[in-house]
XYZ file of C-alpha atoms in Angstrom:
147
model
C 17.123 -19.042 7.321
C 14.782 -17.692 4.711
C 11.514 -19.520 4.066
C 11.593 -18.524 0.389
C 11.631 -15.662 -2.062
C 9.527 -12.543 -1.516
C 9.666 -10.257 -4.515
C 5.964 -9.339 -4.564
C 3.568 -8.803 -1.673
C -0.146 -8.159 -2.169
C -2.226 -7.110 0.815
C -6.006 -6.885 0.513
C -7.663 -4.830 3.206
C -11.446 -4.328 3.116
C -11.262 -0.857 1.570
C -7.919 -0.810 -0.252
C -5.160 -2.915 -1.743
C -1.530 -2.392 -0.795
C 1.485 -3.926 -2.445
C 5.246 -4.110 -2.209
C 7.610 -4.977 -5.064
C 11.244 -5.772 -4.342
C 13.762 -3.704 -6.314
C 17.104 -5.535 -6.130
C 18.968 -2.514 -7.534
C 17.869 -0.367 -4.592
C 17.824 -3.223 -2.077
C 14.362 -2.082 -0.985
C 10.663 -2.743 -1.428
C 8.600 -0.152 -3.324
C 5.043 0.438 -2.074
C 1.906 0.558 -4.190
C -1.646 1.477 -3.174
C -4.568 0.304 -5.289
C -2.148 -0.490 -8.123
C -0.541 2.970 -8.199
C 2.869 3.953 -6.795
C 2.423 5.233 -3.236
C 4.137 8.615 -3.277
C 5.481 10.584 -0.329
C 3.457 13.818 -0.212
C 6.484 15.845 0.888
C 9.103 14.613 -1.566
C 7.072 13.079 -4.395
C 9.288 9.969 -4.239
C 7.776 6.504 -4.113
C 7.573 5.130 -0.572
C 10.145 2.409 -0.021
C 11.373 0.264 2.856
C 14.345 -2.028 3.359
C 12.274 -4.180 5.740
C 8.567 -4.922 5.464
C 6.923 -6.719 8.384
C 3.509 -8.361 8.097
C 2.493 -8.359 11.751
C -0.501 -10.445 12.799
C -2.269 -8.999 15.843
C -5.706 -9.449 17.375
C -8.252 -6.810 16.282
C -11.336 -5.993 18.343
C -14.140 -3.616 17.475
C -14.762 -1.053 20.227
C -17.848 1.005 21.049
C -16.151 4.200 19.763
C -17.949 5.544 16.689
C -15.439 6.593 14.018
C -17.944 7.583 11.342
C -21.515 7.281 10.136
C -22.213 7.239 6.400
C -25.591 6.465 4.842
C -26.794 5.208 8.238
C -23.885 2.743 8.461
C -21.874 3.098 11.664
C -18.145 2.341 11.598
C -16.535 1.603 14.946
C -12.933 2.031 16.025
C -10.665 -1.006 16.248
C -8.411 -1.882 19.155
C -5.331 -3.650 17.811
C -3.543 -5.682 20.489
C 0.127 -4.850 19.973
C 1.097 -6.362 23.298
C 1.771 -9.988 24.071
C 3.011 -12.021 21.121
C 2.053 -13.328 17.724
C 3.168 -14.434 14.291
C 4.848 -12.189 11.747
C 6.605 -12.338 8.405
C 9.767 -10.316 7.799
C 10.608 -9.407 4.205
C 14.122 -8.180 3.482
C 16.564 -8.525 0.606
C 13.897 -10.247 -1.511
C 13.503 -13.070 1.020
C 10.724 -14.124 3.401
C 11.372 -15.015 7.058
C 8.604 -16.516 9.197
C 9.122 -15.040 12.659
C 7.344 -14.191 15.901
C 6.799 -10.821 17.524
C 6.653 -10.127 21.220
C 6.065 -7.156 23.426
C 5.917 -8.248 27.045
C 5.073 -4.824 28.496
C 3.222 -1.919 26.871
C 6.086 0.501 27.589
C 8.620 -1.796 25.881
C 9.474 -1.917 22.170
C 8.123 -4.634 19.952
C 10.752 -7.274 19.090
C 10.979 -9.736 16.215
C 12.343 -13.143 17.141
C 12.976 -16.500 15.504
C 10.751 -19.446 16.338
C 13.388 -20.569 18.882
C 13.565 -17.122 20.558
C 16.613 -15.465 18.956
C 16.391 -11.735 18.175
C 16.075 -11.012 14.418
C 18.305 -8.273 13.010
C 16.690 -5.822 10.605
C 18.479 -4.414 7.596
C 19.552 -0.807 8.275
C 17.056 1.633 6.802
C 13.300 2.031 6.853
C 11.047 -0.642 8.370
C 7.331 -0.622 7.480
C 4.810 -2.598 9.527
C 1.628 -3.843 7.843
C -0.649 -4.854 10.727
C -3.196 -7.512 9.894
C -5.643 -9.746 11.801
C -4.356 -13.300 12.421
C -5.345 -15.712 9.610
C -7.858 -17.518 11.841
C -9.659 -14.193 12.506
C -9.790 -12.997 8.909
C -13.104 -12.874 7.110
C -13.174 -15.226 4.113
C -12.846 -13.400 0.818
C -12.284 -9.962 2.382
C -8.755 -9.732 3.717
C -5.653 -11.588 2.667
C -1.889 -11.458 2.314
C -0.151 -13.072 -0.665
C 3.666 -13.284 -0.808
C 5.429 -14.466 -3.967
């Protein structure tokens, strides 16, 4: 069962803001980046997905240097997409609080209900927004808001 409506999703990463707006006529979510439509570079069409998954996974900074700018070093992140964790599935304008699991690294990631039943996705495109678990998020920097 759905946990409520989900017609607007706002995702605040440190460097950018992403958003999804549900379009009932298309039966899909339309993606925005920093308030502007996120357009596919090949087709010029706005990016859309029938399923949007907010997947909470542990993030860990590594010792791999990704960039240095004005003497500030940015390190690579390892995102633990193995094991299990919380997730939110958005489809058909509704929100479903679910779990994800991936028991072995060579196995696909699965979405399941709290009691362990496999969750069906709507046919079409599925977009995963990977985010640190709420308890690991830095106050005021990163957040997910679903309305």
